[in-house]
mmCIF file with all atom_site columns, C-alpha atoms in Angstrom:
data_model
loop_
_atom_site.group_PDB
_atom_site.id
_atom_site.type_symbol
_atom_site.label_atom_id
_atom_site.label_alt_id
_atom_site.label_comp_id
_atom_site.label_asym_id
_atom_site.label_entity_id
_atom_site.label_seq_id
_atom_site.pdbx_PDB_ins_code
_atom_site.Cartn_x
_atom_site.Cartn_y
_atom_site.Cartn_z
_atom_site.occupancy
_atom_site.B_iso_or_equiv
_atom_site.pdbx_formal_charge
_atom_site.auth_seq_id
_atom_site.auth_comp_id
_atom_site.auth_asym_id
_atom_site.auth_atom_id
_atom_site.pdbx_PDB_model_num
ATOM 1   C CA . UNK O 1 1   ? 52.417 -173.161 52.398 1.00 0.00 ? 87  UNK O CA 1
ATOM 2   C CA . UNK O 1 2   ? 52.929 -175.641 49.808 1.00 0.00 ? 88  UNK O CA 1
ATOM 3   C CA . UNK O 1 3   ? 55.135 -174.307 46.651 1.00 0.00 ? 89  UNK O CA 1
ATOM 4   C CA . UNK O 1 4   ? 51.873 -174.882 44.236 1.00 0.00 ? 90  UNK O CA 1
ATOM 5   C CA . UNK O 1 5   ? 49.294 -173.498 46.852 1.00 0.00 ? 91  UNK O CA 1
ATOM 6   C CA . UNK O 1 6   ? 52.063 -170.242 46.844 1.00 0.00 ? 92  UNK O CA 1
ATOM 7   C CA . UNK O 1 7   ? 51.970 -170.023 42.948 1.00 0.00 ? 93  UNK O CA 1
ATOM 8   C CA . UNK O 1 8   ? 48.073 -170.307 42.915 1.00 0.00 ? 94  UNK O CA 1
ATOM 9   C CA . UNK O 1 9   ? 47.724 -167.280 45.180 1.00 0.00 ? 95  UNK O CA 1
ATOM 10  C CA . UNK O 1 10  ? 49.963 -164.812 43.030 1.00 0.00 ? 96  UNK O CA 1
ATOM 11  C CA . UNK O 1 11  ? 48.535 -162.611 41.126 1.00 0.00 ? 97  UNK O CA 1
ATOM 12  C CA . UNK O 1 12  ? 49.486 -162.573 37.441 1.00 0.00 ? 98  UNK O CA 1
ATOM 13  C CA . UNK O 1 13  ? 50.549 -159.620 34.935 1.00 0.00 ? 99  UNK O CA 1
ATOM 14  C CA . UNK O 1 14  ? 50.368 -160.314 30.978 1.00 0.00 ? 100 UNK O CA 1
ATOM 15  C CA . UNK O 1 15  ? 52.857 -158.746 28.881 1.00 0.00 ? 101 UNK O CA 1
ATOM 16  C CA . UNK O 1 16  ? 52.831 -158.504 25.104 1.00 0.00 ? 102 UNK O CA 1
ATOM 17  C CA . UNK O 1 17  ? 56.420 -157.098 23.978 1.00 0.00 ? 103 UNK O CA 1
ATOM 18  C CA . UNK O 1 18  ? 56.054 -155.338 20.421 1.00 0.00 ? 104 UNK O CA 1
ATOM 19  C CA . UNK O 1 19  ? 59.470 -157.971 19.241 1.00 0.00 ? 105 UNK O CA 1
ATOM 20  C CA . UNK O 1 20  ? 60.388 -160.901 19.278 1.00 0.00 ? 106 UNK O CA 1
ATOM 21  C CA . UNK O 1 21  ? 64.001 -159.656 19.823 1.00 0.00 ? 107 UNK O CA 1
ATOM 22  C CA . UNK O 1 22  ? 65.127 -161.581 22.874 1.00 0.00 ? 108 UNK O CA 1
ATOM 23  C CA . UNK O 1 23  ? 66.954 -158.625 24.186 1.00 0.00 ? 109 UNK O CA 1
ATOM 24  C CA . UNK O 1 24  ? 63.959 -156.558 24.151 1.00 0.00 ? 110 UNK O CA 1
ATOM 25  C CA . UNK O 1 25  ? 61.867 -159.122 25.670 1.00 0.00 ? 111 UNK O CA 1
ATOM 26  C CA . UNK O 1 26  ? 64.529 -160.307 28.379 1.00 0.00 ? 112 UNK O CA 1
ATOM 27  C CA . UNK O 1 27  ? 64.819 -156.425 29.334 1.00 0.00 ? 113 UNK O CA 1
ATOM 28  C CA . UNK O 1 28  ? 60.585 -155.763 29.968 1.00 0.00 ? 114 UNK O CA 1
ATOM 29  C CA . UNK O 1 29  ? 60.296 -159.325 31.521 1.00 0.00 ? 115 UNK O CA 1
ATOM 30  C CA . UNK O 1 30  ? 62.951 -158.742 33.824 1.00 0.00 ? 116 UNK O CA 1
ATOM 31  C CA . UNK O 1 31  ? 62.007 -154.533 34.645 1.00 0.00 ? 117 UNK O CA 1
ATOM 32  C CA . UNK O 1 32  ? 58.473 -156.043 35.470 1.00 0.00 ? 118 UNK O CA 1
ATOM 33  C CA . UNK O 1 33  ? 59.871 -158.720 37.721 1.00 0.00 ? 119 UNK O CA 1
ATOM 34  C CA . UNK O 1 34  ? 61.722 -155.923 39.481 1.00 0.00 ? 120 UNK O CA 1
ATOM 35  C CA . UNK O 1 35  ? 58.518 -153.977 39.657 1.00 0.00 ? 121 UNK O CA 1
ATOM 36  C CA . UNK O 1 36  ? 56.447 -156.678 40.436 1.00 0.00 ? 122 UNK O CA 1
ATOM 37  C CA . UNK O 1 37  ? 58.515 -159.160 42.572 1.00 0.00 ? 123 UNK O CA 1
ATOM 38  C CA . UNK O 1 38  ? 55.221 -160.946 44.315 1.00 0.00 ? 124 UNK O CA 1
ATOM 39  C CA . UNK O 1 39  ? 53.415 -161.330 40.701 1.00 0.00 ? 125 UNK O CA 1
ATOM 40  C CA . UNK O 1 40  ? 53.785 -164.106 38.268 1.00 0.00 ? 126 UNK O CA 1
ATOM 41  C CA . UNK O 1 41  ? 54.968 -162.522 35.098 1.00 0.00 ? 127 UNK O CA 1
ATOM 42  C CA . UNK O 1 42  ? 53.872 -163.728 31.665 1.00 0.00 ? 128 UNK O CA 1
ATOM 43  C CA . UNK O 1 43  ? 56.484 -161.952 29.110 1.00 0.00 ? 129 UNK O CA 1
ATOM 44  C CA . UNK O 1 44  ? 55.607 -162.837 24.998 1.00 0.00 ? 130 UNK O CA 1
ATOM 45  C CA . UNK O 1 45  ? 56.925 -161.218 22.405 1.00 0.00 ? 131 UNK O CA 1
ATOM 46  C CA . UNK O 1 46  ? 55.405 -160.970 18.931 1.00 0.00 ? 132 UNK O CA 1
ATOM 47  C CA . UNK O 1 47  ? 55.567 -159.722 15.359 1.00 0.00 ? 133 UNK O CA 1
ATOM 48  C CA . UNK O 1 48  ? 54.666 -155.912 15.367 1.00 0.00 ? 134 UNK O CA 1
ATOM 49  C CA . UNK O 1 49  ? 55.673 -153.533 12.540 1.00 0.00 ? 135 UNK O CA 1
ATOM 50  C CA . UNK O 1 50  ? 56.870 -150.237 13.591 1.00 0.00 ? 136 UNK O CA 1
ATOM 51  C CA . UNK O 1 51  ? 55.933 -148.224 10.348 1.00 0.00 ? 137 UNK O CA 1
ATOM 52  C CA . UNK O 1 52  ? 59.388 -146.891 10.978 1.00 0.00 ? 138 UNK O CA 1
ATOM 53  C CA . UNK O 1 53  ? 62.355 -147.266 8.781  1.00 0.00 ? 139 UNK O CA 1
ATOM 54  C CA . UNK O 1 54  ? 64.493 -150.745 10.016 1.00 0.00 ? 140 UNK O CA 1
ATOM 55  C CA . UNK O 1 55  ? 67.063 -147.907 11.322 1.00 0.00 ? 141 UNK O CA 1
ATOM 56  C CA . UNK O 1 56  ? 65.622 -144.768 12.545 1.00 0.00 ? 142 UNK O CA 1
ATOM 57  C CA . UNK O 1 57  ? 67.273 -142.033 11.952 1.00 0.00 ? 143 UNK O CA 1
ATOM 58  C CA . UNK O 1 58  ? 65.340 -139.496 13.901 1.00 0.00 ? 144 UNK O CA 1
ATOM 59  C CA . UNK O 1 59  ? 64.168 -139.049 17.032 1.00 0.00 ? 145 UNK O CA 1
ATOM 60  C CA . UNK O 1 60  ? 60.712 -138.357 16.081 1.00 0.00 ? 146 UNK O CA 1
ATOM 61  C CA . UNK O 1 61  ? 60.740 -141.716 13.846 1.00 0.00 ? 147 UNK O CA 1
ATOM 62  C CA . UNK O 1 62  ? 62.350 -143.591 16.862 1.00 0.00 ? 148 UNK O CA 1
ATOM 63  C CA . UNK O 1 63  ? 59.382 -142.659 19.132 1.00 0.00 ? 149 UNK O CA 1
ATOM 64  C CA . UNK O 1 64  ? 56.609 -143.538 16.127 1.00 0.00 ? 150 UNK O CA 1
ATOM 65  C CA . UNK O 1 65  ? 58.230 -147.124 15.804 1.00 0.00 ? 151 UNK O CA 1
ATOM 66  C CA . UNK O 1 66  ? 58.068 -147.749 19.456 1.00 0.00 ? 152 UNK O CA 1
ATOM 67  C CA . UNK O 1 67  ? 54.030 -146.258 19.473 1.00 0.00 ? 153 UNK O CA 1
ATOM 68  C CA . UNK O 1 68  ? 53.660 -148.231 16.345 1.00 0.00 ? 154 UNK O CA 1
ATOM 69  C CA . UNK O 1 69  ? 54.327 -151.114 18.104 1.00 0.00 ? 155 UNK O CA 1
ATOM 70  C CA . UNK O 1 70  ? 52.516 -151.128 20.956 1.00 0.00 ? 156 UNK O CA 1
ATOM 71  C CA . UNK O 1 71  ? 49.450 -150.296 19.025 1.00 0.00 ? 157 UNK O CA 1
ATOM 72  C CA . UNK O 1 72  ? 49.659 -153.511 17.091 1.00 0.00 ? 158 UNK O CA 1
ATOM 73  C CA . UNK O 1 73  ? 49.799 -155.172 20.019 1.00 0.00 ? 159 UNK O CA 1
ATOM 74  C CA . UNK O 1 74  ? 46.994 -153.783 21.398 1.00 0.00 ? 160 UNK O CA 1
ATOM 75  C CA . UNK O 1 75  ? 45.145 -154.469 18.111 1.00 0.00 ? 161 UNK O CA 1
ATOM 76  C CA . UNK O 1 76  ? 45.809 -158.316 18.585 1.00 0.00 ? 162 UNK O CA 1
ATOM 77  C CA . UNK O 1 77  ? 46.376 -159.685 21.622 1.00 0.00 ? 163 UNK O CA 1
ATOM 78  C CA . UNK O 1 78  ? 44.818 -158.959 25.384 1.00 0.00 ? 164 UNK O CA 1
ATOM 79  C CA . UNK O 1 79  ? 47.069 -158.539 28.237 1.00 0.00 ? 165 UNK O CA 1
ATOM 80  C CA . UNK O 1 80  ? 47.471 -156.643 31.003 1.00 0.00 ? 166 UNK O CA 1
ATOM 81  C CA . UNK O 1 81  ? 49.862 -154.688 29.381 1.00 0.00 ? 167 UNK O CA 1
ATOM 82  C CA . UNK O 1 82  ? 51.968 -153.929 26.116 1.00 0.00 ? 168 UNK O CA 1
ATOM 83  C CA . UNK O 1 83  ? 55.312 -152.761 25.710 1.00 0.00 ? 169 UNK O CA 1
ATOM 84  C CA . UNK O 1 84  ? 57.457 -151.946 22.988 1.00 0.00 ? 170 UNK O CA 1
ATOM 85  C CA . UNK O 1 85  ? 61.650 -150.244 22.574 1.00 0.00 ? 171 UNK O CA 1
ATOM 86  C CA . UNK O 1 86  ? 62.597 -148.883 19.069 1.00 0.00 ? 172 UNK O CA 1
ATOM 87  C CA . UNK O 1 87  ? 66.356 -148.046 18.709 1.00 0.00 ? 173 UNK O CA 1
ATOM 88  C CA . UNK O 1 88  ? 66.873 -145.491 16.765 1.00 0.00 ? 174 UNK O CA 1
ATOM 89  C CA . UNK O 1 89  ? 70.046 -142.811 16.088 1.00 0.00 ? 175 UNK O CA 1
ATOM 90  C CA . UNK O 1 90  ? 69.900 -139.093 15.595 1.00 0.00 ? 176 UNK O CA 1
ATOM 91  C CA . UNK O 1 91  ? 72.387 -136.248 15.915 1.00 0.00 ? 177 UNK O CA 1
ATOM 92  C CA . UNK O 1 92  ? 72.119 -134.024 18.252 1.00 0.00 ? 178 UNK O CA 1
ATOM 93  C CA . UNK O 1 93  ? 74.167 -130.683 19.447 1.00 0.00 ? 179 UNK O CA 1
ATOM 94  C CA . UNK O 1 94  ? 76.818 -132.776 20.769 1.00 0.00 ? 180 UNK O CA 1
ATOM 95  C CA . UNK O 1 95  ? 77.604 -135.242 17.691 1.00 0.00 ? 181 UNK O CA 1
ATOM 96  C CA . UNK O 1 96  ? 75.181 -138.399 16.596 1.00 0.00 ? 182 UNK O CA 1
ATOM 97  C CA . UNK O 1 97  ? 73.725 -141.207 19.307 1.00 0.00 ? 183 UNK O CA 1
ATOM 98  C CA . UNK O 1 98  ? 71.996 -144.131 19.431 1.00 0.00 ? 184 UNK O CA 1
ATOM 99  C CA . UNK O 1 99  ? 69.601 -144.404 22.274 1.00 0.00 ? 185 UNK O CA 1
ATOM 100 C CA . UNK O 1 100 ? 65.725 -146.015 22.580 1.00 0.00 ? 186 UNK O CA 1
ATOM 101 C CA . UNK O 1 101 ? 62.078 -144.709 23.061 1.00 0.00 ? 187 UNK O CA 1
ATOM 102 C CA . UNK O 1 102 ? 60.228 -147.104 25.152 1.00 0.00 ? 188 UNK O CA 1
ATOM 103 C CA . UNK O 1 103 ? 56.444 -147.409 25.303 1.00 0.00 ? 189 UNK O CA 1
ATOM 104 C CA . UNK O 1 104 ? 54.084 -148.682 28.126 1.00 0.00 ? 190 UNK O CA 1
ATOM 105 C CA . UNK O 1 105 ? 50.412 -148.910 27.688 1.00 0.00 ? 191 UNK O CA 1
ATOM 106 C CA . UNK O 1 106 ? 47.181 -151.099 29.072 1.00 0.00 ? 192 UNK O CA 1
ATOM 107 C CA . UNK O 1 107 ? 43.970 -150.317 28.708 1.00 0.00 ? 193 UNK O CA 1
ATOM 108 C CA . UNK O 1 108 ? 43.368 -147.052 30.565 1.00 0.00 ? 194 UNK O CA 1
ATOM 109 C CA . UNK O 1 109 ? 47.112 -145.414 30.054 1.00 0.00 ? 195 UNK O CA 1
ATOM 110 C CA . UNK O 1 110 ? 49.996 -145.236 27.945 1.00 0.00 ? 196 UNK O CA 1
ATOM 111 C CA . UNK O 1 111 ? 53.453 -143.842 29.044 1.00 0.00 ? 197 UNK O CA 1
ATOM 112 C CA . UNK O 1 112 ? 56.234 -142.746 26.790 1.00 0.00 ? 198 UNK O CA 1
ATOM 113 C CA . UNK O 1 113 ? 59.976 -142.979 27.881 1.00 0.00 ? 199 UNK O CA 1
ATOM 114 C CA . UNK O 1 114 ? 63.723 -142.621 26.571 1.00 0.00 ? 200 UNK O CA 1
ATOM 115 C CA . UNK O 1 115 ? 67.018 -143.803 26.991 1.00 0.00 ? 201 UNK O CA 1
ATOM 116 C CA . UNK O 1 116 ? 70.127 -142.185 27.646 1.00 0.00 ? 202 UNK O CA 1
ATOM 117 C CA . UNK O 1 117 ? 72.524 -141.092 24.755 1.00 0.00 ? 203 UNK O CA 1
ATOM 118 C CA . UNK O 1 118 ? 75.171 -143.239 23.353 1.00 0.00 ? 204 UNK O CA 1
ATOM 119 C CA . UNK O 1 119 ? 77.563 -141.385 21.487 1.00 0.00 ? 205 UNK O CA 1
ATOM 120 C CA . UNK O 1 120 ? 78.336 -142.838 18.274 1.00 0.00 ? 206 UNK O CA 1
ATOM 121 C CA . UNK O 1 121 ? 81.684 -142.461 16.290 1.00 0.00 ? 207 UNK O CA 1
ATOM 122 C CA . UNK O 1 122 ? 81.908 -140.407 13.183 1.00 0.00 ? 208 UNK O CA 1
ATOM 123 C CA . UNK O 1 123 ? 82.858 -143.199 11.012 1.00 0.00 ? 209 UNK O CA 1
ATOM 124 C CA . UNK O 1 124 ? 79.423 -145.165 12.151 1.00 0.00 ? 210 UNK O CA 1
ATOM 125 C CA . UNK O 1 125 ? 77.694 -142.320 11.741 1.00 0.00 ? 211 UNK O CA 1
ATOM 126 C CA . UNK O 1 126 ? 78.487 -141.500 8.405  1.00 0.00 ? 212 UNK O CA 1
ATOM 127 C CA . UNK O 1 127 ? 77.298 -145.585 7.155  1.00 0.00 ? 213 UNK O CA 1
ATOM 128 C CA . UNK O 1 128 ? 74.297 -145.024 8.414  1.00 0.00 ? 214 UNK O CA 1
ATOM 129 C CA . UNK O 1 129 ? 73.614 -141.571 6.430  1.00 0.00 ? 215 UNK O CA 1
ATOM 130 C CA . UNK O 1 130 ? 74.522 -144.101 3.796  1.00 0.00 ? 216 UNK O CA 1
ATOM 131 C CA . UNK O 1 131 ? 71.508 -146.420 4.303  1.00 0.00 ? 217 UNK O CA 1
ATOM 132 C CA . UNK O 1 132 ? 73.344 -149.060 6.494  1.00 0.00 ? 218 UNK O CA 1
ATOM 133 C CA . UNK O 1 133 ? 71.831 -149.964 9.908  1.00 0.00 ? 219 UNK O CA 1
ATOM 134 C CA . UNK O 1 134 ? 73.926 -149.759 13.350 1.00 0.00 ? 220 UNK O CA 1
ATOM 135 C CA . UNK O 1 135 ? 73.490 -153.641 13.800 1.00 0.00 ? 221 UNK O CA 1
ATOM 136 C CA . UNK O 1 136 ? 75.517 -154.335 10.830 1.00 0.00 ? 222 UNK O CA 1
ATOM 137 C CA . UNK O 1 137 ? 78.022 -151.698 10.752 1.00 0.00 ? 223 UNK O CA 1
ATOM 138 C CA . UNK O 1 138 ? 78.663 -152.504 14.149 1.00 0.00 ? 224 UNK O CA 1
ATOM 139 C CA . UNK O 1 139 ? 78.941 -156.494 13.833 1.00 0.00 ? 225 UNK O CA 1
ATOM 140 C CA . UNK O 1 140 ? 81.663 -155.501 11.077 1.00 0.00 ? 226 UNK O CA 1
ATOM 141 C CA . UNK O 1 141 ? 83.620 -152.821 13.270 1.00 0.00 ? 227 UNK O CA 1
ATOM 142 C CA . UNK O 1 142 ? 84.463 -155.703 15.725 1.00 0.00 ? 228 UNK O CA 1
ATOM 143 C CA . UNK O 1 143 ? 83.957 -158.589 13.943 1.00 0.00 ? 229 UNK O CA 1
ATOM 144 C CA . UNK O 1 144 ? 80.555 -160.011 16.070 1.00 0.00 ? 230 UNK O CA 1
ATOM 145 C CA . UNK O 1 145 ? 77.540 -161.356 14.345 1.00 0.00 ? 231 UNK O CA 1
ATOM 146 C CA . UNK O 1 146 ? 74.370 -160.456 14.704 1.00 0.00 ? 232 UNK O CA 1
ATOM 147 C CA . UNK O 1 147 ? 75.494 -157.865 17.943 1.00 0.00 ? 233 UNK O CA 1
ATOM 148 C CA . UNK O 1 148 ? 72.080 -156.196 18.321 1.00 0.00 ? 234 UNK O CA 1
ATOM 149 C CA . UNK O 1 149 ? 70.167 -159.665 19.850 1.00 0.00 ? 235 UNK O CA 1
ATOM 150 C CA . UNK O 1 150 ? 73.177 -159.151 22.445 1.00 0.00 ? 236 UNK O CA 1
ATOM 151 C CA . UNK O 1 151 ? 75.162 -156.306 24.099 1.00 0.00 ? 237 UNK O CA 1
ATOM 152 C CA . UNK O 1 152 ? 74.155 -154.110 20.933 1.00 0.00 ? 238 UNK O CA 1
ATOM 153 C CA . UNK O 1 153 ? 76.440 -151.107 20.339 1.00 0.00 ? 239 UNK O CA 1
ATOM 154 C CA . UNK O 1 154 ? 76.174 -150.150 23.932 1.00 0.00 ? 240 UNK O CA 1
ATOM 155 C CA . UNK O 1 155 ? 77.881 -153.123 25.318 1.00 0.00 ? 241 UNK O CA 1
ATOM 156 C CA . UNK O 1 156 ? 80.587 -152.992 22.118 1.00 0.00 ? 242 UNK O CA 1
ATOM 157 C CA . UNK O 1 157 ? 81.499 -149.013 23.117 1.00 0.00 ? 243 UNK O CA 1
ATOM 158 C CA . UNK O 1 158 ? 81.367 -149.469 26.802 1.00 0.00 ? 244 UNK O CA 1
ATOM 159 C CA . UNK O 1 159 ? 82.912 -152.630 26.604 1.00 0.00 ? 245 UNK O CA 1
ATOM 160 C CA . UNK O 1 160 ? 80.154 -154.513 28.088 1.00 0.00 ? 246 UNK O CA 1
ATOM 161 C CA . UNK O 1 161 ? 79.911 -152.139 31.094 1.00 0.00 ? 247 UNK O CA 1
ATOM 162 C CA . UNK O 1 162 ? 76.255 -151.309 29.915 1.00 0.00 ? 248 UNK O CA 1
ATOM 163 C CA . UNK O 1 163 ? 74.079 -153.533 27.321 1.00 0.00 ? 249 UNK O CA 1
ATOM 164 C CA . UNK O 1 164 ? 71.077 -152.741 25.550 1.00 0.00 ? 250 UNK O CA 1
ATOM 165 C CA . UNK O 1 165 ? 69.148 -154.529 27.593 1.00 0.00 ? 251 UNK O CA 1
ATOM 166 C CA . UNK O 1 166 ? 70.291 -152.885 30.658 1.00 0.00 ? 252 UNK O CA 1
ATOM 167 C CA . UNK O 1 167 ? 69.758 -149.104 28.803 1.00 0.00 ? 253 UNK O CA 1
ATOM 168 C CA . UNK O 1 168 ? 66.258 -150.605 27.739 1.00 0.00 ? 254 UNK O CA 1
ATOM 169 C CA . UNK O 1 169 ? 65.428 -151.994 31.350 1.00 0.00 ? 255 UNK O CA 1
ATOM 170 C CA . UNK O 1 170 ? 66.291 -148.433 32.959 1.00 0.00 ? 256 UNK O CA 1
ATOM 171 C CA . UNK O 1 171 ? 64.291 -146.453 30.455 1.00 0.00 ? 257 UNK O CA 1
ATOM 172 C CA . UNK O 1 172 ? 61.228 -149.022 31.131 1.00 0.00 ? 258 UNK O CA 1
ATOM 173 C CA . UNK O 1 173 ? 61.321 -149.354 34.721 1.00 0.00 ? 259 UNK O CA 1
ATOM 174 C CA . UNK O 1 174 ? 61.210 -145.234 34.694 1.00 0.00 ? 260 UNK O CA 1
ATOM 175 C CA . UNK O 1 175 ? 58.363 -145.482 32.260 1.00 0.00 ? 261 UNK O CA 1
ATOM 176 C CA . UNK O 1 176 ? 56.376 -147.150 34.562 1.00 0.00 ? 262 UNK O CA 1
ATOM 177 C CA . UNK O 1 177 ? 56.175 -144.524 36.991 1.00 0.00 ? 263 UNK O CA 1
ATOM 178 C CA . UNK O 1 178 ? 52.768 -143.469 35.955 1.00 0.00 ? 264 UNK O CA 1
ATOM 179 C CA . UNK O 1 179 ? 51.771 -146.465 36.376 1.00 0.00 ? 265 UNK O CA 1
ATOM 180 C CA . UNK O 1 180 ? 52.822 -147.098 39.617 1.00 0.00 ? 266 UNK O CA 1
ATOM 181 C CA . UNK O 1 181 ? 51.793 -143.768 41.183 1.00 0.00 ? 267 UNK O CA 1
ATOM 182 C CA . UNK O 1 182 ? 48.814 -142.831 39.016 1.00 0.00 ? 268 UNK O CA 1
ATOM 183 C CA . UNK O 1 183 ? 47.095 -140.877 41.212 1.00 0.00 ? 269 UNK O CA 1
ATOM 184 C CA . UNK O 1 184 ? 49.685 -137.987 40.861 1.00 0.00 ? 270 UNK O CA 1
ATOM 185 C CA . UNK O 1 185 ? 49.824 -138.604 37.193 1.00 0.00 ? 271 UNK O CA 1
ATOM 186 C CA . UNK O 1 186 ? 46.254 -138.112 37.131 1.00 0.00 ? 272 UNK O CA 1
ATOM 187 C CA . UNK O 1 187 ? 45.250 -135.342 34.763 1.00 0.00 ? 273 UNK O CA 1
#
């Protein structure tokens, strides 16, 4: 079969990423690829506000921002489906974290997912009480620039064991489990 016959007979997926952050659209483009290794994968990112502060400092605000997001999406564009990660940072029982909500919709469904926990030290903690945002205090702690449309805090703490897009691509390709199995999801 000829290479443009091949790419004819693939089925397609649209995806609308709530960012134009390319670490948040590298990690959906490549979680759907992994998911969908015999489609052709259309991955766009674009302007969508998340309502949310720039650095959430809640959980509750984190998951808003992402929803946010994908709603605005859905408001504008058609695809087959629209995605969205909000970092945000909260503290928990076990000292302050950064972490990400992740959203998945289309047009019948929406799922709602999380990362894991980063713990975050003290001394970042306490500049972001103080109205800085995690990007910045972190780019300064190490002396990077403009860390979160790279590793992010999570490859700067783990020293680049884990990134923010791999936390991000875990949390979405778990996401998409109603999605992939909606029959049992099925209310």
């Amino acid at each position: 079969m000829s290479l443009l016959l091949f790419a004819k007979s693939m089925q397609k997926l649209s995806i609308v990423v709530g960012s134009t952050n390319p670490v948040k659209v590298a990690a959906v483009s490549g979680a759907f690829e992994a998911l969908f290794p015999d489609y052709q994968i259309s991955c766009q990112g674009m302007s969508a506000a998340s309502g949310v502060a720039d650095q959430p400092m809640s959980e509750a605000d984190t998951r808003l921002g992402a929803i946010n997001r994908v709603e605005a999406c859905q408001a504008a564009v058609e695809a087959d489906f629209y995605v969205a990660a909000e970092g945000g940072v909260d503290s928990f029982i076990d000292g302050p974290a950064t972490f990400a909500y992740v959203v998945i919709a289309n047009n019948q469904q929406r799922s709602v997912g999380r990362s894991a926990n980063l713990p975050l030290p003290q001394t970042v903690w306490q500049a972001l009480l103080q109205g800085q945002e995690l990007g910045p205090v972190m780019d300064r702690l190490f002396g990077e620039t403009n860390i979160k449309h790279k590793g992010g805090a999570i490859g700067l703490l783990t020293n680049g064991r884990e990134t923010r897009q791999s936390a991000y691509h875990q949390a979405l390709v778990l996401a998409m489990a109603p999605f992939l199995h909606a029959s049992l999801y099925a209310c």
